[in-house]
C-alpha cells in the first residue's frame, strides 16, 4: 500500500513538503482538475507535487488493471508550473512500471496524435485547458482515440485516494523530440486552400501560439497573428474561445485587417472558436451545423452527435434531412461526445464549447482545434462565391447566448442541479409559465434542458470540470426573448444560496 493522500495540507509547512495532497473533488467525470496555487492568490492549493506523483502511480496501476501495454505519451501545456507537474506525474508513472514517452510542450491533440504516431495505447496530458492561471489537471486515456469516462475516473479516484497504487519494475523514460513537427505536418497534409483567404489566428498567449500559425500557413492561407506570443501570465485574457473578451478581440482584428475569418484556440488547442468576416461571433454549435451541412452531400446518410447545450436547429435542418443525415443529442463533455461518436459510427461530433470530433476519413476521432480549423477552411474553399457570413446567414434563424457559468462549489453543485431539475419538472406538471410560456418538453440526460411553447429553450447543468453551473439559452424568436428566458433562469437560481456570481451574463 502507498501513502494515502491528505485532503487538506497548508503550504509553507513541513507536512506540505513531505506528504501528498489531493483534494477528492479534483477527480471529475472525465478528467482531473485542481487548484494548484498562484502567487497572486491566497487560496490554498488542492494539490501538491507529491500528490501529482501519487496520481501518476495510481494512473499506472489502473493502466495495468485495464490490461493494455504499459506505455504512455505524456505532454504539458504552457503554464509556469506545468512542466514540474508533468515530471512529478512521470515519476509516479515510472514507479508503477510504465514506459513514459515525454513529448514535451504540446497541445492536447498533439498528445492524442502521439498515441497513433508512436503506437502507444495510453495518454496523459497535463493541462488546465482554458481555466485561469493557478489551475492544473490531466486528460487521460487508454483506448485511442478516447479519453477516460466516469467508470475509469471513479476507479482512478479509488486507487489514488485509497493508497492502492502498486510499484512495479519495468518503468522507463523516453524523451521524444519530433512529435510536434510530425503533428503539424499531419494536420496540414493534403490540404491546399486554393481560394485566397486571410485568417486571424488568436491564441490568447497560450500553447496554441506555438502551433496554430504554422499549421494554418501550411494549409495555404494568409495568417494575421493575434496574441500568439507565448506568455503564461495571459496578459490580455484567458485563451478561451467562449470568453467574450477573446471573441471581441478577434472581432476587432478581423474588421481591422479585413480578414475572411477569425479563429480562436483555447489553452490546450483542442477547441476552436469562430468570428466571421463581418465580425459576427458564431457559436460553435452553429459552426457545427455549418460543417454538417457542408459534409452532408459528400457523406450522405451520416450521423452527427451534438451535446445538449447545442442548438435545436440540427433536428429540423432541411439540408441534413435532404441527405438522410441524423442527429443524436447527448451528454455535454468532450469524453462523452467523443465516445458516443465512435459508438454510433458518426461522421462528426460537435460540442457547443468548441470541441469538434471529426471521425475518419476527416480526422482520427479526437478533439483537435486545428483539424476543426482545417475543416472550416475547406468548407470556405468549397464555397468560393460565399463568405463566412453568407454561410452563417444561410442557416435557419435562431438567437443564442454565450455559455454562462455561475459559481457553485464542487461539493454541492450536483445536489443543487438535482433540486433545480425537480423544480422545473414541478413547474411543467403544474402548467406554470416561464418567460410567459408553458414548458412543452424537458430533457434530463444532463441537468435540465426545458423547451418552452414556441421552441425557446434553456439549460442548467453542473460543470464537469470547474466549480460552476452552466447556463445556455436559445430562442427562434429574438435576442430579447433570449434575455427574457435567461432572466427567468436567473430568478430560479437566485433562490439557491450555493449559487454565486456569473462569469458573464446577458
GROMACS .gro file of C-alpha atoms in nm:
model
  506
    1UNK     CA    1   0.000   0.000   0.000
    2UNK     CA    2   0.122   0.351  -0.081
    3UNK     CA    3   0.081   0.660   0.133
    4UNK     CA    4  -0.281   0.776   0.149
    5UNK     CA    5  -0.308   1.138   0.027
    6UNK     CA    6  -0.438   1.411   0.257
    7UNK     CA    7  -0.727   1.633   0.154
    8UNK     CA    8  -0.604   1.941   0.339
    9UNK     CA    9  -0.242   2.046   0.385
   10UNK     CA   10  -0.126   2.403   0.427
   11UNK     CA   11   0.160   2.542   0.217
   12UNK     CA   12   0.476   2.655   0.393
   13UNK     CA   13   0.460   2.364   0.635
   14UNK     CA   14   0.669   2.052   0.684
   15UNK     CA   15   0.370   1.830   0.606
   16UNK     CA   16   0.314   2.003   0.269
   17UNK     CA   17   0.677   1.929   0.175
   18UNK     CA   18   0.660   1.564   0.277
   19UNK     CA   19   0.309   1.428   0.220
   20UNK     CA   20   0.080   1.402  -0.085
   21UNK     CA   21  -0.207   1.650  -0.104
   22UNK     CA   22  -0.503   1.568  -0.329
   23UNK     CA   23  -0.848   1.718  -0.284
   24UNK     CA   24  -1.102   1.450  -0.384
   25UNK     CA   25  -1.320   1.691  -0.583
   26UNK     CA   26  -1.043   1.726  -0.842
   27UNK     CA   27  -1.145   1.391  -0.990
   28UNK     CA   28  -1.408   1.497  -1.242
   29UNK     CA   29  -1.639   1.295  -1.464
   30UNK     CA   30  -1.389   1.256  -1.748
   31UNK     CA   31  -1.064   1.428  -1.648
   32UNK     CA   32  -0.898   1.582  -1.345
   33UNK     CA   33  -0.866   1.950  -1.243
   34UNK     CA   34  -0.716   2.103  -0.930
   35UNK     CA   35  -0.630   2.447  -0.800
   36UNK     CA   36  -0.251   2.422  -0.785
   37UNK     CA   37  -0.199   2.773  -0.648
   38UNK     CA   38  -0.096   3.111  -0.776
   39UNK     CA   39   0.130   3.377  -0.620
   40UNK     CA   40  -0.140   3.641  -0.657
   41UNK     CA   41  -0.398   3.429  -0.475
   42UNK     CA   42  -0.435   3.348  -0.108
   43UNK     CA   43  -0.648   3.040  -0.183
   44UNK     CA   44  -0.478   2.725  -0.052
   45UNK     CA   45  -0.390   2.465  -0.319
   46UNK     CA   46  -0.587   2.142  -0.370
   47UNK     CA   47  -0.280   1.954  -0.493
   48UNK     CA   48   0.096   1.942  -0.438
   49UNK     CA   49   0.372   1.770  -0.635
   50UNK     CA   50   0.373   1.462  -0.415
   51UNK     CA   51   0.001   1.444  -0.483
   52UNK     CA   52   0.072   1.454  -0.856
   53UNK     CA   53   0.324   1.174  -0.809
   54UNK     CA   54   0.059   0.969  -0.628
   55UNK     CA   55  -0.177   1.038  -0.918
   56UNK     CA   56   0.084   0.905  -1.161
   57UNK     CA   57   0.130   0.588  -0.954
   58UNK     CA   58  -0.249   0.543  -0.947
   59UNK     CA   59  -0.283   0.601  -1.320
   60UNK     CA   60  -0.007   0.349  -1.389
   61UNK     CA   61  -0.176   0.096  -1.163
   62UNK     CA   62  -0.505   0.148  -1.350
   63UNK     CA   63  -0.328   0.100  -1.684
   64UNK     CA   64  -0.207  -0.240  -1.567
   65UNK     CA   65  -0.560  -0.325  -1.446
   66UNK     CA   66  -0.701  -0.235  -1.788
   67UNK     CA   67  -0.467  -0.487  -1.949
   68UNK     CA   68  -0.314  -0.260  -2.212
   69UNK     CA   69   0.057  -0.230  -2.289
   70UNK     CA   70   0.224  -0.023  -2.013
   71UNK     CA   71   0.335   0.260  -2.243
   72UNK     CA   72   0.212   0.619  -2.240
   73UNK     CA   73   0.254   0.951  -2.424
   74UNK     CA   74   0.281   1.246  -2.185
   75UNK     CA   75   0.277   1.618  -2.269
   76UNK     CA   76   0.223   1.951  -2.093
   77UNK     CA   77   0.067   2.286  -2.176
   78UNK     CA   78   0.224   2.630  -2.146
   79UNK     CA   79   0.196   2.737  -1.783
   80UNK     CA   80   0.470   2.834  -1.542
   81UNK     CA   81   0.425   2.514  -1.338
   82UNK     CA   82   0.305   2.260  -1.597
   83UNK     CA   83   0.649   2.110  -1.665
   84UNK     CA   84   0.707   2.040  -1.295
   85UNK     CA   85   0.359   1.891  -1.263
   86UNK     CA   86   0.425   1.670  -1.565
   87UNK     CA   87   0.758   1.550  -1.429
   88UNK     CA   88   0.601   1.460  -1.094
   89UNK     CA   89   0.332   1.266  -1.282
   90UNK     CA   90   0.601   1.087  -1.483
   91UNK     CA   91   0.785   0.984  -1.165
   92UNK     CA   92   0.466   0.819  -1.040
   93UNK     CA   93   0.401   0.651  -1.375
   94UNK     CA   94   0.754   0.509  -1.388
   95UNK     CA   95   0.718   0.390  -1.029
   96UNK     CA   96   0.412   0.196  -1.150
   97UNK     CA   97   0.619   0.022  -1.418
   98UNK     CA   98   0.506   0.238  -1.710
   99UNK     CA   99   0.728   0.332  -2.003
  100UNK     CA  100   0.688   0.708  -2.034
  101UNK     CA  101   0.726   0.881  -2.371
  102UNK     CA  102   0.763   1.252  -2.295
  103UNK     CA  103   0.665   1.463  -2.597
  104UNK     CA  104   0.744   1.798  -2.432
  105UNK     CA  105   0.534   2.112  -2.472
  106UNK     CA  106   0.219   2.010  -2.654
  107UNK     CA  107  -0.141   2.073  -2.739
  108UNK     CA  108  -0.383   1.810  -2.612
  109UNK     CA  109  -0.444   1.692  -2.971
  110UNK     CA  110  -0.067   1.665  -3.017
  111UNK     CA  111  -0.065   1.420  -2.728
  112UNK     CA  112  -0.358   1.229  -2.878
  113UNK     CA  113  -0.177   1.225  -3.213
  114UNK     CA  114   0.131   1.084  -3.038
  115UNK     CA  115  -0.067   0.774  -2.942
  116UNK     CA  116  -0.102   0.697  -3.314
  117UNK     CA  117   0.235   0.832  -3.422
  118UNK     CA  118   0.431   0.635  -3.159
  119UNK     CA  119   0.187   0.341  -3.146
  120UNK     CA  120   0.112   0.384  -2.775
  121UNK     CA  121  -0.216   0.281  -2.613
  122UNK     CA  122  -0.220   0.544  -2.336
  123UNK     CA  123  -0.201   0.921  -2.299
  124UNK     CA  124  -0.172   1.173  -2.015
  125UNK     CA  125  -0.185   1.541  -2.098
  126UNK     CA  126  -0.106   1.787  -1.819
  127UNK     CA  127  -0.328   2.086  -1.887
  128UNK     CA  128  -0.571   2.323  -1.723
  129UNK     CA  129  -0.728   2.381  -2.066
  130UNK     CA  130  -0.899   2.723  -2.059
  131UNK     CA  131  -0.901   2.753  -1.679
  132UNK     CA  132  -0.731   3.057  -1.528
  133UNK     CA  133  -0.374   3.053  -1.405
  134UNK     CA  134  -0.331   2.857  -1.087
  135UNK     CA  135  -0.528   2.558  -1.216
  136UNK     CA  136  -0.378   2.234  -1.342
  137UNK     CA  137  -0.516   1.899  -1.446
  138UNK     CA  138  -0.470   1.585  -1.651
  139UNK     CA  139  -0.661   1.446  -1.950
  140UNK     CA  140  -0.608   1.070  -1.972
  141UNK     CA  141  -0.693   0.775  -2.192
  142UNK     CA  142  -0.605   0.411  -2.252
  143UNK     CA  143  -0.805   0.339  -2.569
  144UNK     CA  144  -0.722   0.570  -2.858
  145UNK     CA  145  -0.884   0.797  -2.965
  146UNK     CA  146  -1.097   0.800  -2.647
  147UNK     CA  147  -1.031   0.958  -2.310
  148UNK     CA  148  -1.148   0.834  -1.971
  149UNK     CA  149  -1.513   0.845  -1.875
  150UNK     CA  150  -1.684   0.817  -1.535
  151UNK     CA  151  -1.603   0.446  -1.488
  152UNK     CA  152  -1.229   0.490  -1.535
  153UNK     CA  153  -1.221   0.815  -1.338
  154UNK     CA  154  -1.408   0.658  -1.046
  155UNK     CA  155  -1.164   0.368  -1.034
  156UNK     CA  156  -0.865   0.603  -1.061
  157UNK     CA  157  -1.001   0.809  -0.771
  158UNK     CA  158  -1.048   0.494  -0.566
  159UNK     CA  159  -0.691   0.377  -0.632
  160UNK     CA  160  -0.527   0.712  -0.561
  161UNK     CA  161  -0.726   0.822  -0.255
  162UNK     CA  162  -0.718   0.472  -0.109
  163UNK     CA  163  -0.341   0.443  -0.141
  164UNK     CA  164  -0.384   0.136  -0.365
  165UNK     CA  165  -0.112   0.227  -0.614
  166UNK     CA  166   0.130  -0.059  -0.683
  167UNK     CA  167   0.501  -0.009  -0.752
  168UNK     CA  168   0.635  -0.231  -1.028
  169UNK     CA  169   0.963  -0.284  -1.208
  170UNK     CA  170   0.991  -0.205  -1.577
  171UNK     CA  171   0.925   0.168  -1.578
  172UNK     CA  172   1.131   0.385  -1.807
  173UNK     CA  173   1.165   0.724  -1.974
  174UNK     CA  174   1.199   0.818  -2.341
  175UNK     CA  175   1.226   1.181  -2.449
  176UNK     CA  176   1.051   1.219  -2.785
  177UNK     CA  177   1.169   1.533  -2.965
  178UNK     CA  178   0.999   1.536  -3.307
  179UNK     CA  179   0.633   1.459  -3.236
  180UNK     CA  180   0.527   1.824  -3.263
  181UNK     CA  181   0.678   1.857  -3.611
  182UNK     CA  182   0.510   1.537  -3.730
  183UNK     CA  183   0.181   1.653  -3.580
  184UNK     CA  184   0.197   1.983  -3.769
  185UNK     CA  185   0.281   1.801  -4.092
  186UNK     CA  186  -0.010   1.562  -4.035
  187UNK     CA  187  -0.264   1.838  -3.967
  188UNK     CA  188  -0.181   2.016  -4.292
  189UNK     CA  189  -0.114   1.707  -4.504
  190UNK     CA  190  -0.304   1.705  -4.832
  191UNK     CA  191  -0.460   2.046  -4.767
  192UNK     CA  192  -0.400   2.329  -5.007
  193UNK     CA  193  -0.661   2.601  -4.992
  194UNK     CA  194  -0.695   2.734  -5.346
  195UNK     CA  195  -0.910   3.033  -5.257
  196UNK     CA  196  -0.722   3.341  -5.124
  197UNK     CA  197  -0.810   3.359  -4.755
  198UNK     CA  198  -0.688   3.590  -4.481
  199UNK     CA  199  -0.725   3.434  -4.137
  200UNK     CA  200  -0.686   3.587  -3.791
  201UNK     CA  201  -0.532   3.325  -3.562
  202UNK     CA  202  -0.592   3.411  -3.195
  203UNK     CA  203  -0.421   3.209  -2.924
  204UNK     CA  204  -0.454   3.420  -2.609
  205UNK     CA  205  -0.077   3.381  -2.547
  206UNK     CA  206  -0.142   3.014  -2.473
  207UNK     CA  207   0.010   2.692  -2.604
  208UNK     CA  208  -0.158   2.712  -2.946
  209UNK     CA  209   0.064   3.009  -3.032
  210UNK     CA  210   0.349   2.763  -3.089
  211UNK     CA  211   0.144   2.557  -3.335
  212UNK     CA  212  -0.157   2.727  -3.495
  213UNK     CA  213   0.004   2.998  -3.715
  214UNK     CA  214   0.250   2.749  -3.863
  215UNK     CA  215  -0.021   2.491  -3.935
  216UNK     CA  216  -0.256   2.743  -4.095
  217UNK     CA  217   0.015   2.883  -4.321
  218UNK     CA  218   0.099   2.530  -4.432
  219UNK     CA  219  -0.265   2.497  -4.542
  220UNK     CA  220  -0.214   2.787  -4.783
  221UNK     CA  221  -0.380   3.083  -4.612
  222UNK     CA  222  -0.252   3.425  -4.509
  223UNK     CA  223  -0.231   3.445  -4.129
  224UNK     CA  224  -0.270   3.750  -3.909
  225UNK     CA  225  -0.135   3.653  -3.566
  226UNK     CA  226  -0.322   3.778  -3.260
  227UNK     CA  227  -0.170   3.714  -2.916
  228UNK     CA  228   0.036   3.422  -3.046
  229UNK     CA  229   0.345   3.505  -2.841
  230UNK     CA  230   0.377   3.254  -2.557
  231UNK     CA  231   0.320   3.425  -2.222
  232UNK     CA  232   0.184   3.212  -1.939
  233UNK     CA  233   0.064   3.519  -1.749
  234UNK     CA  234  -0.208   3.553  -2.019
  235UNK     CA  235  -0.179   3.934  -2.012
  236UNK     CA  236  -0.492   4.013  -2.216
  237UNK     CA  237  -0.742   3.737  -2.138
  238UNK     CA  238  -0.760   3.364  -2.076
  239UNK     CA  239  -0.729   3.167  -2.400
  240UNK     CA  240  -1.092   3.056  -2.409
  241UNK     CA  241  -1.295   3.086  -2.732
  242UNK     CA  242  -1.618   3.100  -2.531
  243UNK     CA  243  -1.498   3.409  -2.342
  244UNK     CA  244  -1.649   3.725  -2.487
  245UNK     CA  245  -1.326   3.919  -2.422
  246UNK     CA  246  -1.137   3.688  -2.655
  247UNK     CA  247  -1.418   3.684  -2.912
  248UNK     CA  248  -1.436   4.063  -2.913
  249UNK     CA  249  -1.059   4.088  -2.961
  250UNK     CA  250  -1.087   3.853  -3.259
  251UNK     CA  251  -1.377   4.057  -3.397
  252UNK     CA  252  -1.176   4.378  -3.378
  253UNK     CA  253  -0.877   4.216  -3.554
  254UNK     CA  254  -1.096   4.067  -3.828
  255UNK     CA  255  -1.251   4.405  -3.903
  256UNK     CA  256  -0.918   4.589  -3.883
  257UNK     CA  257  -0.740   4.352  -4.121
  258UNK     CA  258  -1.045   4.281  -4.341
  259UNK     CA  259  -0.995   3.910  -4.277
  260UNK     CA  260  -1.216   3.635  -4.417
  261UNK     CA  261  -1.246   3.458  -4.082
  262UNK     CA  262  -1.113   3.471  -3.727
  263UNK     CA  263  -1.017   3.150  -3.549
  264UNK     CA  264  -0.956   3.137  -3.172
  265UNK     CA  265  -0.788   2.849  -2.990
  266UNK     CA  266  -0.807   2.762  -2.622
  267UNK     CA  267  -0.521   2.698  -2.381
  268UNK     CA  268  -0.455   2.341  -2.491
  269UNK     CA  269  -0.565   2.371  -2.854
  270UNK     CA  270  -0.847   2.117  -2.858
  271UNK     CA  271  -1.117   2.382  -2.919
  272UNK     CA  272  -1.176   2.637  -3.192
  273UNK     CA  273  -1.391   2.950  -3.184
  274UNK     CA  274  -1.501   3.140  -3.497
  275UNK     CA  275  -1.571   3.501  -3.592
  276UNK     CA  276  -1.695   3.567  -3.945
  277UNK     CA  277  -1.576   3.829  -4.192
  278UNK     CA  278  -1.833   4.080  -4.067
  279UNK     CA  279  -1.713   4.050  -3.710
  280UNK     CA  280  -2.004   3.831  -3.601
  281UNK     CA  281  -1.917   3.575  -3.334
  282UNK     CA  282  -2.060   3.238  -3.439
  283UNK     CA  283  -2.110   2.999  -3.150
  284UNK     CA  284  -1.957   2.656  -3.201
  285UNK     CA  285  -2.286   2.468  -3.228
  286UNK     CA  286  -2.379   2.686  -3.529
  287UNK     CA  287  -2.033   2.621  -3.677
  288UNK     CA  288  -2.101   2.251  -3.626
  289UNK     CA  289  -2.427   2.283  -3.818
  290UNK     CA  290  -2.249   2.470  -4.098
  291UNK     CA  291  -1.987   2.194  -4.119
  292UNK     CA  292  -2.255   1.924  -4.110
  293UNK     CA  293  -2.436   2.096  -4.399
  294UNK     CA  294  -2.109   2.113  -4.594
  295UNK     CA  295  -2.025   1.747  -4.531
  296UNK     CA  296  -2.375   1.603  -4.580
  297UNK     CA  297  -2.362   1.597  -4.964
  298UNK     CA  298  -2.016   1.439  -4.952
  299UNK     CA  299  -2.117   1.179  -4.692
  300UNK     CA  300  -2.495   1.118  -4.724
  301UNK     CA  301  -2.685   0.927  -4.454
  302UNK     CA  302  -2.429   1.027  -4.192
  303UNK     CA  303  -2.492   1.061  -3.821
  304UNK     CA  304  -2.385   1.367  -3.623
  305UNK     CA  305  -2.360   1.378  -3.244
  306UNK     CA  306  -2.416   1.706  -3.058
  307UNK     CA  307  -2.427   1.793  -2.689
  308UNK     CA  308  -2.737   1.909  -2.504
  309UNK     CA  309  -2.605   2.266  -2.494
  310UNK     CA  310  -2.627   2.283  -2.874
  311UNK     CA  311  -2.882   2.449  -3.099
  312UNK     CA  312  -3.207   2.270  -3.170
  313UNK     CA  313  -3.165   2.350  -3.541
  314UNK     CA  314  -2.979   2.023  -3.607
  315UNK     CA  315  -3.300   1.827  -3.557
  316UNK     CA  316  -3.501   2.031  -3.808
  317UNK     CA  317  -3.238   2.134  -4.064
  318UNK     CA  318  -3.366   2.077  -4.422
  319UNK     CA  319  -3.019   2.025  -4.575
  320UNK     CA  320  -2.935   1.744  -4.334
  321UNK     CA  321  -3.278   1.590  -4.390
  322UNK     CA  322  -3.235   1.607  -4.769
  323UNK     CA  323  -2.918   1.398  -4.748
  324UNK     CA  324  -3.059   1.147  -4.500
  325UNK     CA  325  -2.849   1.262  -4.206
  326UNK     CA  326  -2.945   1.207  -3.842
  327UNK     CA  327  -2.856   1.396  -3.524
  328UNK     CA  328  -2.809   1.244  -3.179
  329UNK     CA  329  -2.823   1.477  -2.875
  330UNK     CA  330  -2.604   1.351  -2.591
  331UNK     CA  331  -2.435   1.449  -2.266
  332UNK     CA  332  -2.207   1.751  -2.262
  333UNK     CA  333  -1.838   1.672  -2.217
  334UNK     CA  334  -1.551   1.604  -2.455
  335UNK     CA  335  -1.515   1.245  -2.335
  336UNK     CA  336  -1.889   1.173  -2.370
  337UNK     CA  337  -1.927   1.316  -2.720
  338UNK     CA  338  -1.602   1.156  -2.837
  339UNK     CA  339  -1.711   0.814  -2.710
  340UNK     CA  340  -2.068   0.850  -2.839
  341UNK     CA  341  -1.943   0.949  -3.184
  342UNK     CA  342  -1.729   0.637  -3.203
  343UNK     CA  343  -2.009   0.411  -3.071
  344UNK     CA  344  -2.256   0.536  -3.333
  345UNK     CA  345  -2.005   0.546  -3.617
  346UNK     CA  346  -2.086   0.914  -3.657
  347UNK     CA  347  -1.911   1.127  -3.915
  348UNK     CA  348  -1.857   1.401  -3.658
  349UNK     CA  349  -1.941   1.510  -3.308
  350UNK     CA  350  -1.989   1.874  -3.209
  351UNK     CA  351  -1.991   2.033  -2.866
  352UNK     CA  352  -2.101   2.391  -2.807
  353UNK     CA  353  -1.787   2.465  -2.608
  354UNK     CA  354  -1.589   2.436  -2.934
  355UNK     CA  355  -1.478   2.073  -2.928
  356UNK     CA  356  -1.511   1.918  -3.276
  357UNK     CA  357  -1.471   1.540  -3.313
  358UNK     CA  358  -1.411   1.470  -3.680
  359UNK     CA  359  -1.410   1.098  -3.745
  360UNK     CA  360  -1.236   0.905  -4.026
  361UNK     CA  361  -1.182   0.985  -4.306
  362UNK     CA  362  -1.175   1.352  -4.199
  363UNK     CA  363  -0.997   1.311  -3.865
  364UNK     CA  364  -0.899   1.046  -3.612
  365UNK     CA  365  -1.192   1.100  -3.379
  366UNK     CA  366  -1.031   1.311  -3.107
  367UNK     CA  367  -1.096   1.679  -3.048
  368UNK     CA  368  -0.846   1.900  -3.229
  369UNK     CA  369  -0.886   2.275  -3.279
  370UNK     CA  370  -0.652   2.276  -3.578
  371UNK     CA  371  -0.836   1.992  -3.752
  372UNK     CA  372  -1.158   2.186  -3.690
  373UNK     CA  373  -0.994   2.496  -3.840
  374UNK     CA  374  -0.889   2.288  -4.140
  375UNK     CA  375  -1.248   2.171  -4.191
  376UNK     CA  376  -1.373   2.532  -4.172
  377UNK     CA  377  -1.117   2.649  -4.430
  378UNK     CA  378  -1.203   2.358  -4.660
  379UNK     CA  379  -1.571   2.449  -4.626
  380UNK     CA  380  -1.491   2.803  -4.739
  381UNK     CA  381  -1.279   2.664  -5.023
  382UNK     CA  382  -1.572   2.450  -5.144
  383UNK     CA  383  -1.791   2.761  -5.146
  384UNK     CA  384  -1.573   3.013  -5.334
  385UNK     CA  385  -1.856   3.258  -5.400
  386UNK     CA  386  -1.972   3.273  -5.039
  387UNK     CA  387  -1.824   3.444  -4.736
  388UNK     CA  388  -1.832   3.304  -4.384
  389UNK     CA  389  -2.112   3.550  -4.312
  390UNK     CA  390  -2.306   3.423  -4.616
  391UNK     CA  391  -2.282   3.066  -4.483
  392UNK     CA  392  -2.397   3.186  -4.141
  393UNK     CA  393  -2.696   3.367  -4.289
  394UNK     CA  394  -2.793   3.054  -4.482
  395UNK     CA  395  -2.874   2.880  -4.154
  396UNK     CA  396  -3.229   2.885  -4.020
  397UNK     CA  397  -3.266   3.180  -3.787
  398UNK     CA  398  -3.220   3.139  -3.413
  399UNK     CA  399  -3.082   3.356  -3.138
  400UNK     CA  400  -2.843   3.222  -2.877
  401UNK     CA  401  -2.645   3.326  -2.573
  402UNK     CA  402  -2.285   3.253  -2.481
  403UNK     CA  403  -2.230   2.979  -2.227
  404UNK     CA  404  -2.264   3.138  -1.882
  405UNK     CA  405  -2.124   2.989  -1.563
  406UNK     CA  406  -2.235   3.095  -1.215
  407UNK     CA  407  -2.009   2.979  -0.933
  408UNK     CA  408  -2.120   2.671  -0.740
  409UNK     CA  409  -1.889   2.458  -0.526
  410UNK     CA  410  -1.783   2.114  -0.645
  411UNK     CA  411  -1.913   1.962  -0.321
  412UNK     CA  412  -2.267   2.094  -0.372
  413UNK     CA  413  -2.323   2.159  -0.745
  414UNK     CA  414  -2.473   1.820  -0.835
  415UNK     CA  415  -2.714   1.836  -0.542
  416UNK     CA  416  -2.818   2.186  -0.643
  417UNK     CA  417  -2.884   2.072  -1.000
  418UNK     CA  418  -3.096   1.781  -0.875
  419UNK     CA  419  -3.314   2.033  -0.691
  420UNK     CA  420  -3.335   2.258  -0.997
  421UNK     CA  421  -3.435   1.961  -1.216
  422UNK     CA  422  -3.712   1.875  -0.971
  423UNK     CA  423  -3.824   2.238  -0.963
  424UNK     CA  424  -3.861   2.259  -1.342
  425UNK     CA  425  -4.037   1.922  -1.354
  426UNK     CA  426  -4.283   2.056  -1.096
  427UNK     CA  427  -4.335   2.374  -1.298
  428UNK     CA  428  -4.418   2.162  -1.603
  429UNK     CA  429  -4.653   1.937  -1.407
  430UNK     CA  430  -4.835   2.239  -1.264
  431UNK     CA  431  -4.856   2.414  -1.605
  432UNK     CA  432  -4.665   2.712  -1.464
  433UNK     CA  433  -4.517   2.961  -1.710
  434UNK     CA  434  -4.152   3.051  -1.773
  435UNK     CA  435  -4.100   3.383  -1.952
  436UNK     CA  436  -4.471   3.386  -2.034
  437UNK     CA  437  -4.495   3.033  -2.176
  438UNK     CA  438  -4.555   2.683  -2.054
  439UNK     CA  439  -4.289   2.414  -2.064
  440UNK     CA  440  -4.350   2.186  -2.363
  441UNK     CA  441  -4.068   1.937  -2.303
  442UNK     CA  442  -3.795   1.850  -2.053
  443UNK     CA  443  -3.472   1.658  -2.124
  444UNK     CA  444  -3.280   1.546  -1.814
  445UNK     CA  445  -2.996   1.348  -1.976
  446UNK     CA  446  -2.755   1.613  -1.843
  447UNK     CA  447  -2.907   1.857  -1.595
  448UNK     CA  448  -3.232   2.002  -1.723
  449UNK     CA  449  -3.298   2.130  -2.075
  450UNK     CA  450  -3.651   2.271  -2.083
  451UNK     CA  451  -3.822   2.368  -2.409
  452UNK     CA  452  -4.099   2.627  -2.399
  453UNK     CA  453  -4.401   2.652  -2.625
  454UNK     CA  454  -4.277   2.813  -2.945
  455UNK     CA  455  -3.934   2.650  -2.936
  456UNK     CA  456  -3.722   2.863  -2.699
  457UNK     CA  457  -3.519   2.655  -2.455
  458UNK     CA  458  -3.286   2.688  -2.160
  459UNK     CA  459  -3.034   2.455  -1.998
  460UNK     CA  460  -2.898   2.435  -1.646
  461UNK     CA  461  -2.637   2.171  -1.567
  462UNK     CA  462  -2.336   2.118  -1.343
  463UNK     CA  463  -1.997   2.184  -1.500
  464UNK     CA  464  -1.793   1.868  -1.524
  465UNK     CA  465  -1.457   2.034  -1.468
  466UNK     CA  466  -1.496   2.356  -1.270
  467UNK     CA  467  -1.686   2.462  -0.955
  468UNK     CA  468  -1.969   2.612  -1.157
  469UNK     CA  469  -2.311   2.557  -1.306
  470UNK     CA  470  -2.360   2.603  -1.681
  471UNK     CA  471  -2.648   2.803  -1.830
  472UNK     CA  472  -2.739   2.815  -2.202
  473UNK     CA  473  -3.039   2.977  -2.373
  474UNK     CA  474  -3.170   2.979  -2.732
  475UNK     CA  475  -3.480   3.124  -2.897
  476UNK     CA  476  -3.613   3.113  -3.255
  477UNK     CA  477  -3.782   3.449  -3.198
  478UNK     CA  478  -3.541   3.724  -3.092
  479UNK     CA  479  -3.241   3.819  -2.883
  480UNK     CA  480  -3.484   3.992  -2.646
  481UNK     CA  481  -3.654   3.658  -2.589
  482UNK     CA  482  -3.316   3.502  -2.509
  483UNK     CA  483  -3.274   3.766  -2.240
  484UNK     CA  484  -3.626   3.700  -2.109
  485UNK     CA  485  -3.564   3.326  -2.075
  486UNK     CA  486  -3.227   3.392  -1.911
  487UNK     CA  487  -3.385   3.631  -1.661
  488UNK     CA  488  -3.631   3.356  -1.569
  489UNK     CA  489  -3.345   3.112  -1.510
  490UNK     CA  490  -3.156   3.377  -1.316
  491UNK     CA  491  -3.463   3.418  -1.094
  492UNK     CA  492  -3.474   3.045  -1.023
  493UNK     CA  493  -3.103   3.033  -0.937
  494UNK     CA  494  -3.140   3.331  -0.705
  495UNK     CA  495  -3.327   3.104  -0.462
  496UNK     CA  496  -3.016   2.891  -0.410
  497UNK     CA  497  -2.756   3.046  -0.177
  498UNK     CA  498  -2.499   2.793  -0.302
  499UNK     CA  499  -2.504   2.963  -0.645
  500UNK     CA  500  -2.271   3.262  -0.674
  501UNK     CA  501  -2.172   3.520  -0.933
  502UNK     CA  502  -2.180   3.457  -1.308
  503UNK     CA  503  -1.858   3.475  -1.509
  504UNK     CA  504  -2.057   3.661  -1.775
  505UNK     CA  505  -2.425   3.721  -1.834
  506UNK     CA  506  -2.675   3.899  -2.055
   0.00000   0.00000   0.00000
